[in-house]
Coordinates of C-alpha atoms and ligand atoms in Angstrom, one line a residue:
M29 CA -32.2 -56.0 37.1
N30 CA -29.9 -53.8 35.2
R31 CA -28.6 -54.8 31.9
E32 CA -25.0 -54.8 31.4
P33 CA -22.9 -54.0 28.2
L34 CA -21.4 -57.1 26.4
S35 CA -18.5 -57.9 24.0
Q36 CA -16.8 -60.9 22.5
E37 CA -14.8 -60.9 25.7
T38 CA -17.9 -61.8 27.8
V39 CA -18.3 -65.2 26.0
A40 CA -14.6 -66.0 26.5
R41 CA -15.0 -64.9 30.3
L42 CA -18.3 -67.1 30.6
E43 CA -16.0 -70.1 29.3
R44 CA -13.1 -69.4 31.5
D45 CA -15.1 -68.4 34.9
R46 CA -18.3 -70.4 34.1
T47 CA -20.2 -67.5 35.2
L48 CA -21.3 -63.8 34.7
T49 CA -22.9 -61.0 36.6
D50 CA -26.9 -60.9 36.6
G51 CA -26.6 -58.0 34.4
E52 CA -24.5 -59.7 31.8
F53 CA -26.7 -62.9 31.9
A54 CA -29.6 -60.8 31.3
S55 CA -28.1 -58.9 28.2
L56 CA -26.7 -62.0 26.8
L57 CA -30.3 -63.9 27.2
E58 CA -31.9 -60.7 25.3
T59 CA -29.8 -60.5 22.1
D60 CA -28.7 -62.7 19.3
A61 CA -25.7 -61.0 18.7
Y62 CA -23.4 -63.4 20.5
D63 CA -25.2 -66.8 19.5
A64 CA -22.5 -67.8 17.0
A65 CA -19.9 -67.3 19.8
L66 CA -21.7 -68.9 22.2
Y67 CA -22.4 -72.1 20.2
E68 CA -18.7 -72.4 19.1
S69 CA -17.5 -72.0 22.8
A70 CA -20.1 -74.5 24.1
D71 CA -19.3 -77.1 21.4
R72 CA -15.5 -76.6 22.2
V73 CA -16.1 -77.1 25.9
R74 CA -18.5 -80.2 25.2
R75 CA -15.8 -81.9 23.1
S76 CA -13.1 -81.3 25.4
V77 CA -15.0 -83.1 28.2
Y78 CA -17.0 -85.7 26.2
G79 CA -15.6 -85.7 22.6
T80 CA -18.2 -86.5 20.1
D81 CA -20.2 -88.8 22.4
V82 CA -23.9 -88.6 22.6
Y83 CA -25.5 -90.9 25.1
V84 CA -28.9 -92.1 24.6
R85 CA -31.7 -92.9 27.4
G86 CA -34.5 -94.9 26.8
L87 CA -37.7 -93.2 28.0
I88 CA -40.4 -95.4 29.3
E89 CA -43.6 -93.3 29.7
F90 CA -45.2 -95.9 32.1
T91 CA -48.3 -93.7 33.2
N92 CA -50.1 -90.7 32.1
W93 CA -52.5 -90.8 35.5
C94 CA -51.5 -87.7 37.5
K95 CA -52.9 -86.3 40.8
N96 CA -51.3 -82.9 40.0
D97 CA -52.8 -80.1 38.1
C98 CA -49.9 -78.2 36.6
F99 CA -51.5 -75.3 34.5
Y100 CA -49.1 -76.0 31.4
C101 CA -49.3 -79.9 31.4
G102 CA -51.5 -81.9 29.0
I103 CA -51.7 -84.8 31.2
R104 CA -53.0 -82.8 34.3
H105 CA -55.6 -84.2 36.6
G106 CA -58.3 -81.7 35.3
N107 CA -57.9 -82.9 31.8
K108 CA -60.8 -84.9 31.4
N109 CA -60.3 -85.5 27.6
A110 CA -56.9 -87.3 28.2
S111 CA -57.3 -90.9 27.5
R112 CA -55.5 -92.7 30.7
Y113 CA -53.3 -95.7 30.6
R114 CA -50.8 -97.5 32.8
L115 CA -48.1 -100.2 31.6
D116 CA -47.7 -103.3 33.8
E117 CA -44.5 -104.7 35.2
E118 CA -44.3 -107.1 32.3
E119 CA -45.0 -104.5 29.6
I120 CA -42.2 -102.3 31.3
L121 CA -39.8 -105.0 31.4
G122 CA -40.4 -105.8 27.8
C123 CA -39.8 -102.2 26.8
C124 CA -36.3 -102.4 28.7
A125 CA -35.7 -106.0 26.8
S126 CA -36.1 -104.1 23.3
G127 CA -34.4 -101.4 24.7
W128 CA -31.4 -103.3 25.7
E129 CA -31.0 -105.1 22.3
L130 CA -31.0 -101.8 20.8
G131 CA -28.0 -100.7 22.9
Y132 CA -29.6 -98.7 25.6
R133 CA -27.8 -98.8 28.8
T134 CA -30.0 -96.3 30.6
F135 CA -33.8 -96.8 31.2
V136 CA -35.8 -93.6 32.2
L137 CA -39.0 -94.5 33.9
Q138 CA -41.3 -91.3 33.7
G139 CA -44.8 -90.7 34.6
G140 CA -47.3 -88.7 36.0
E141 CA -47.7 -88.5 39.7
D142 CA -49.9 -91.8 39.9
P143 CA -51.0 -93.3 43.3
F144 CA -51.4 -96.6 41.8
F145 CA -47.8 -96.9 41.8
T146 CA -47.0 -97.1 45.3
D147 CA -43.5 -97.3 46.4
D148 CA -43.8 -101.0 46.7
R149 CA -44.8 -101.3 43.1
I150 CA -42.0 -98.8 42.0
C151 CA -39.4 -100.8 44.0
S152 CA -40.3 -103.9 42.6
I153 CA -40.1 -102.6 39.3
V154 CA -36.8 -101.0 39.7
S155 CA -35.1 -104.2 41.2
R156 CA -36.5 -106.4 38.7
I157 CA -34.9 -104.2 35.8
K158 CA -31.7 -104.2 37.8
R159 CA -32.0 -108.0 38.1
H160 CA -32.4 -108.5 34.5
F161 CA -29.8 -105.7 33.3
P162 CA -27.3 -105.6 36.1
T163 CA -25.2 -103.1 34.3
C164 CA -27.6 -100.8 33.3
A165 CA -28.6 -97.5 34.9
V166 CA -32.2 -96.7 36.2
T167 CA -33.3 -93.1 36.2
L168 CA -36.6 -92.3 37.8
S169 CA -38.9 -89.3 37.0
I170 CA -41.9 -89.7 38.8
G171 CA -42.3 -86.2 40.5
E172 CA -42.3 -85.1 44.2
K173 CA -42.2 -87.8 47.0
S174 CA -41.1 -88.1 50.6
R175 CA -37.5 -88.6 51.5
A176 CA -38.4 -92.0 52.7
S177 CA -39.6 -93.1 49.5
Y178 CA -36.7 -91.6 47.4
Q179 CA -34.4 -93.6 49.8
A180 CA -36.6 -96.8 49.3
Y181 CA -36.3 -96.5 45.5
F182 CA -32.6 -95.9 45.7
D183 CA -31.9 -98.9 47.9
A184 CA -33.9 -101.0 45.5
G185 CA -31.5 -99.8 42.7
A186 CA -32.4 -96.6 41.1
D187 CA -29.4 -94.5 40.0
R188 CA -30.7 -91.2 38.8
Y189 CA -33.6 -89.1 39.3
L190 CA -34.9 -86.2 36.9
L191 CA -37.0 -83.6 38.7
R192 CA -37.2 -80.3 36.8
H193 CA -37.4 -77.5 39.1
E194 CA -39.6 -75.6 36.5
T195 CA -38.7 -72.2 37.8
A196 CA -36.8 -71.0 40.6
S197 CA -38.9 -68.0 40.9
H198 CA -41.8 -68.2 43.8
W199 CA -44.1 -66.0 42.1
L200 CA -43.8 -67.5 38.7
Y201 CA -44.1 -71.0 40.4
G202 CA -47.3 -69.8 41.6
Q203 CA -48.5 -68.5 38.2
L204 CA -47.9 -72.0 36.7
H205 CA -49.0 -74.4 39.3
P206 CA -52.2 -74.5 41.6
A207 CA -51.8 -73.2 45.4
A208 CA -51.6 -76.8 46.7
M209 CA -48.1 -77.3 45.0
S210 CA -45.1 -75.4 46.4
L211 CA -41.6 -74.5 45.1
D212 CA -40.3 -75.2 48.4
N213 CA -41.4 -78.7 48.5
R214 CA -39.8 -79.2 45.0
I215 CA -36.2 -77.9 46.1
R216 CA -36.8 -79.9 49.2
C217 CA -37.1 -82.8 46.9
L218 CA -34.0 -82.1 44.9
Y219 CA -31.8 -81.6 47.9
D220 CA -32.9 -85.0 49.5
L221 CA -32.3 -86.9 46.4
K222 CA -28.9 -85.3 46.2
E223 CA -28.2 -86.2 49.8
I224 CA -29.1 -89.7 49.1
G225 CA -26.8 -90.3 46.5
Y226 CA -28.7 -90.0 43.3
A227 CA -27.4 -88.3 40.2
V228 CA -29.8 -85.5 39.9
G229 CA -31.4 -83.9 37.0
A230 CA -33.1 -80.3 37.5
G231 CA -34.1 -77.8 34.7
M232 CA -36.8 -75.2 33.5
M233 CA -39.2 -74.7 30.9
V234 CA -38.2 -71.9 28.4
G235 CA -41.0 -69.7 27.9
P236 CA -44.0 -70.6 29.9
P237 CA -46.5 -67.6 30.2
R238 CA -45.2 -64.7 32.1
Q239 CA -41.7 -65.6 32.4
T240 CA -39.3 -62.9 32.0
T241 CA -35.5 -62.6 31.6
E242 CA -35.0 -62.0 35.3
H243 CA -36.6 -65.5 36.0
L244 CA -34.3 -67.2 34.0
V245 CA -31.3 -65.6 35.5
E246 CA -32.9 -66.8 38.7
D247 CA -33.0 -70.4 37.4
L248 CA -29.3 -70.1 36.2
R249 CA -28.6 -69.0 40.0
F250 CA -30.6 -71.9 41.2
L251 CA -28.7 -74.6 39.2
E252 CA -25.2 -72.7 40.3
K253 CA -26.3 -73.6 43.9
L254 CA -27.9 -76.9 43.6
G255 CA -25.1 -78.3 41.1
P256 CA -27.0 -81.0 39.4
H257 CA -25.5 -83.6 37.4
M258 CA -27.9 -83.5 34.7
I259 CA -29.8 -80.4 33.1
G260 CA -33.1 -80.8 31.0
I261 CA -34.4 -77.7 29.4
G262 CA -37.1 -77.2 26.6
P263 CA -39.3 -74.8 25.0
Y264 CA -42.9 -74.4 26.6
L265 CA -45.3 -75.9 24.1
S266 CA -49.2 -75.4 24.5
H267 CA -51.7 -77.9 25.1
R268 CA -55.5 -77.4 23.9
D269 CA -56.8 -78.9 27.2
T270 CA -55.0 -76.5 29.7
P271 CA -55.7 -73.2 31.1
F272 CA -52.8 -72.0 29.0
A273 CA -54.1 -73.4 25.6
A274 CA -54.1 -69.9 23.9
E275 CA -50.6 -68.8 25.3
P276 CA -47.8 -68.7 22.6
N277 CA -45.0 -71.5 22.6
G278 CA -41.5 -70.8 24.0
S279 CA -38.6 -69.8 21.6
L280 CA -36.2 -72.1 19.9
S281 CA -33.4 -69.5 19.7
L282 CA -33.7 -68.7 23.5
T283 CA -33.7 -72.3 24.2
L284 CA -30.6 -73.0 22.3
R285 CA -28.8 -69.9 23.8
L286 CA -29.6 -71.2 27.0
L287 CA -28.2 -74.7 26.4
A288 CA -25.0 -73.0 25.1
I289 CA -24.8 -70.9 28.5
L290 CA -25.5 -74.2 30.5
R291 CA -22.7 -76.1 28.8
L292 CA -20.3 -73.2 29.5
M293 CA -21.4 -73.0 33.3
F294 CA -21.4 -76.7 33.5
P295 CA -18.8 -78.3 31.5
K296 CA -19.3 -81.6 32.8
A297 CA -23.2 -81.7 32.7
L298 CA -25.4 -84.5 30.8
I299 CA -27.5 -81.8 28.9
P300 CA -30.2 -83.5 26.8
A301 CA -31.4 -82.1 23.4
T302 CA -35.3 -82.7 24.3
T303 CA -38.1 -84.0 22.6
A304 CA -39.7 -80.6 23.2
L305 CA -36.9 -79.0 21.1
G306 CA -37.3 -81.6 18.4
T307 CA -41.2 -80.7 18.5
I308 CA -40.7 -76.9 17.9
H309 CA -38.3 -77.4 15.0
P310 CA -37.9 -80.5 12.8
K311 CA -34.0 -80.0 13.4
G312 CA -34.4 -79.0 16.9
R313 CA -32.6 -81.6 18.5
E314 CA -29.6 -81.5 16.1
M315 CA -29.3 -77.7 16.8
G316 CA -29.4 -78.7 20.3
L317 CA -26.5 -80.8 20.1
K318 CA -24.6 -78.2 18.3
A319 CA -25.2 -75.7 21.1
G320 CA -23.7 -78.1 23.6
A321 CA -26.2 -80.8 24.4
N322 CA -24.9 -84.5 24.7
V323 CA -27.7 -86.6 25.5
I324 CA -30.9 -87.8 23.6
M325 CA -33.8 -89.6 25.3
P326 CA -35.7 -91.6 22.6
N327 CA -38.9 -93.2 23.4
L328 CA -39.0 -97.0 24.2
S329 CA -42.8 -96.7 25.2
P330 CA -45.0 -98.9 23.4
V331 CA -46.3 -97.4 20.1
G332 CA -49.8 -97.9 21.1
V333 CA -49.5 -95.5 24.1
R334 CA -47.4 -92.7 22.6
K335 CA -49.7 -90.5 21.6
K336 CA -51.3 -90.5 25.1
Y337 CA -48.6 -89.2 26.9
E338 CA -49.1 -85.8 25.6
L339 CA -47.6 -83.2 27.7
Y340 CA -48.0 -80.8 24.7
E341 CA -49.3 -81.0 21.1
N342 CA -47.7 -82.4 18.0
K343 CA -45.1 -84.1 20.2
I344 CA -42.7 -86.0 17.6
C345 CA -41.8 -89.9 17.6
T346 CA -45.4 -91.1 18.5
G347 CA -45.7 -93.2 15.4
E348 CA -42.3 -95.1 15.1
D349 CA -41.3 -98.1 17.0
A350 CA -38.3 -98.2 19.2
A351 CA -36.1 -99.7 16.5
E352 CA -37.3 -97.2 13.9
C353 CA -36.4 -94.4 16.3
R354 CA -33.0 -95.9 17.0
V355 CA -32.2 -95.9 13.4
C356 CA -33.4 -92.2 12.6
L357 CA -31.5 -91.3 15.9
D358 CA -28.0 -92.4 14.8
R359 CA -28.7 -90.9 11.3
R360 CA -29.5 -87.5 12.8
V361 CA -26.7 -87.5 15.4
E362 CA -24.0 -88.5 12.9
A363 CA -25.4 -85.6 10.5
A364 CA -24.8 -83.3 13.3
G365 CA -21.4 -84.3 13.5
Y366 CA -21.5 -86.8 16.7
R367 CA -21.7 -90.1 17.6
V368 CA -24.4 -92.4 19.6
V369 CA -22.2 -94.6 22.0
V370 CA -23.5 -97.6 23.9
D371 CA -22.7 -96.9 27.4
R372 CA -24.5 -96.1 30.5
G373 CA -23.0 -92.4 30.3
D374 CA -22.4 -92.0 34.1
P375 CA -21.9 -88.1 35.2
K376 CA -18.3 -87.2 35.0
Ligands
LIG404 N1 -44.5 -85.9 36.7 C1 -42.9 -86.0 36.5 C2 -42.8 -85.8 35.3 C3 -43.1 -84.5 34.5 S1 -43.2 -84.5 32.7 C4 -42.6 -84.6 37.4 O1 -43.6 -83.9 38.1 O2 -41.4 -84.4 37.3 C5 -41.6 -84.0 32.4 C6 -41.4 -82.5 32.2 O3 -42.1 -82.1 31.0 C7 -41.7 -81.4 33.2 O4 -41.0 -81.4 34.2 C8 -41.9 -80.2 32.4 O5 -40.8 -79.4 32.6 C9 -42.2 -80.9 31.1 N2 -43.5 -80.4 30.2 C10 -44.7 -80.5 31.0 N3 -45.5 -79.8 30.2 C11 -45.0 -79.4 29.1 C12 -45.5 -78.3 28.1 N4 -46.8 -78.1 27.8 N5 -44.4 -77.9 27.3 C13 -43.1 -78.1 27.6 N6 -42.7 -78.9 28.5 C14 -43.5 -79.5 29.1

């Protein structure tokens, strides 16, 4: 991929046209010279669409059992050191109830791909949450399923689905996953979810082993084609019990640069300042908000299991309960110049 020259005009053009050439994207990803201009432009665009509103999603990590073996992930099937847990229906409902009291209007159920949670069990959980909290939104993040399963969850009341594509490069996908997993199936899932009517979230890790600038440009093009409602990105962070234990973490500044580029490409997207961003730097999430992110996903899981949902090491917010997280969050968001709102925060 050729690198093309940049100027301040390039950032203005990205804001206006919502895209650049491959060569310009590549150059932009490889320099910090335009970061200030990118953040300023991204923050202006986010304020023009969403004002200073920050939406919160209560994250319930309901199982760390997983049948997959993604090379980067701490809860991969092959990690015999992981201490496994599952929440039961009552515990999940309990998390939602405390979240509701704290002002959460979206609940995200995330987990490993755990066969214990059959479609019937997922549908039962979703419909019970919707019955108790009819005005909330339910988001699922439970991996790759058949179209029929996605349809069943949707019919039970699920509104949104988070499924990061992880990387749009077939080659890199193969470097990060065992041969049994395929990028084509993951992409099939994303299009099925969209067609069914979910608000869909995709995204990639920044800086996993062997990722190049070219791969990130492929990710941007893939996202342009898919047109997701939500885009989650975060730095790759290593975990001692994975084949990538010795690999370096992804970069904070590259993640922030990508957040700003994504805000300019997708002015209406719901873009979280992720937990991984908060883990790589104590002010990472605040920096993410200033670079264009407008969503935060605090943890609602019971404190007793939080450390066990260890996708990567040193994950933040594993010691506080939901109420403490909420107070800390309000303070952080306000200090960054924004405001947490009590709202489902549906895509515009
Ligand atoms: N099983 C679900 C949820 C996965 S966890 C699924 O497959 O969609 C949510 C996200 O955490 C993943 O999509 C991945 O992008 C991210 N993640 C996993 N391991 C990570 C690591 N070591 N560093 C940074 N992010 C990681």
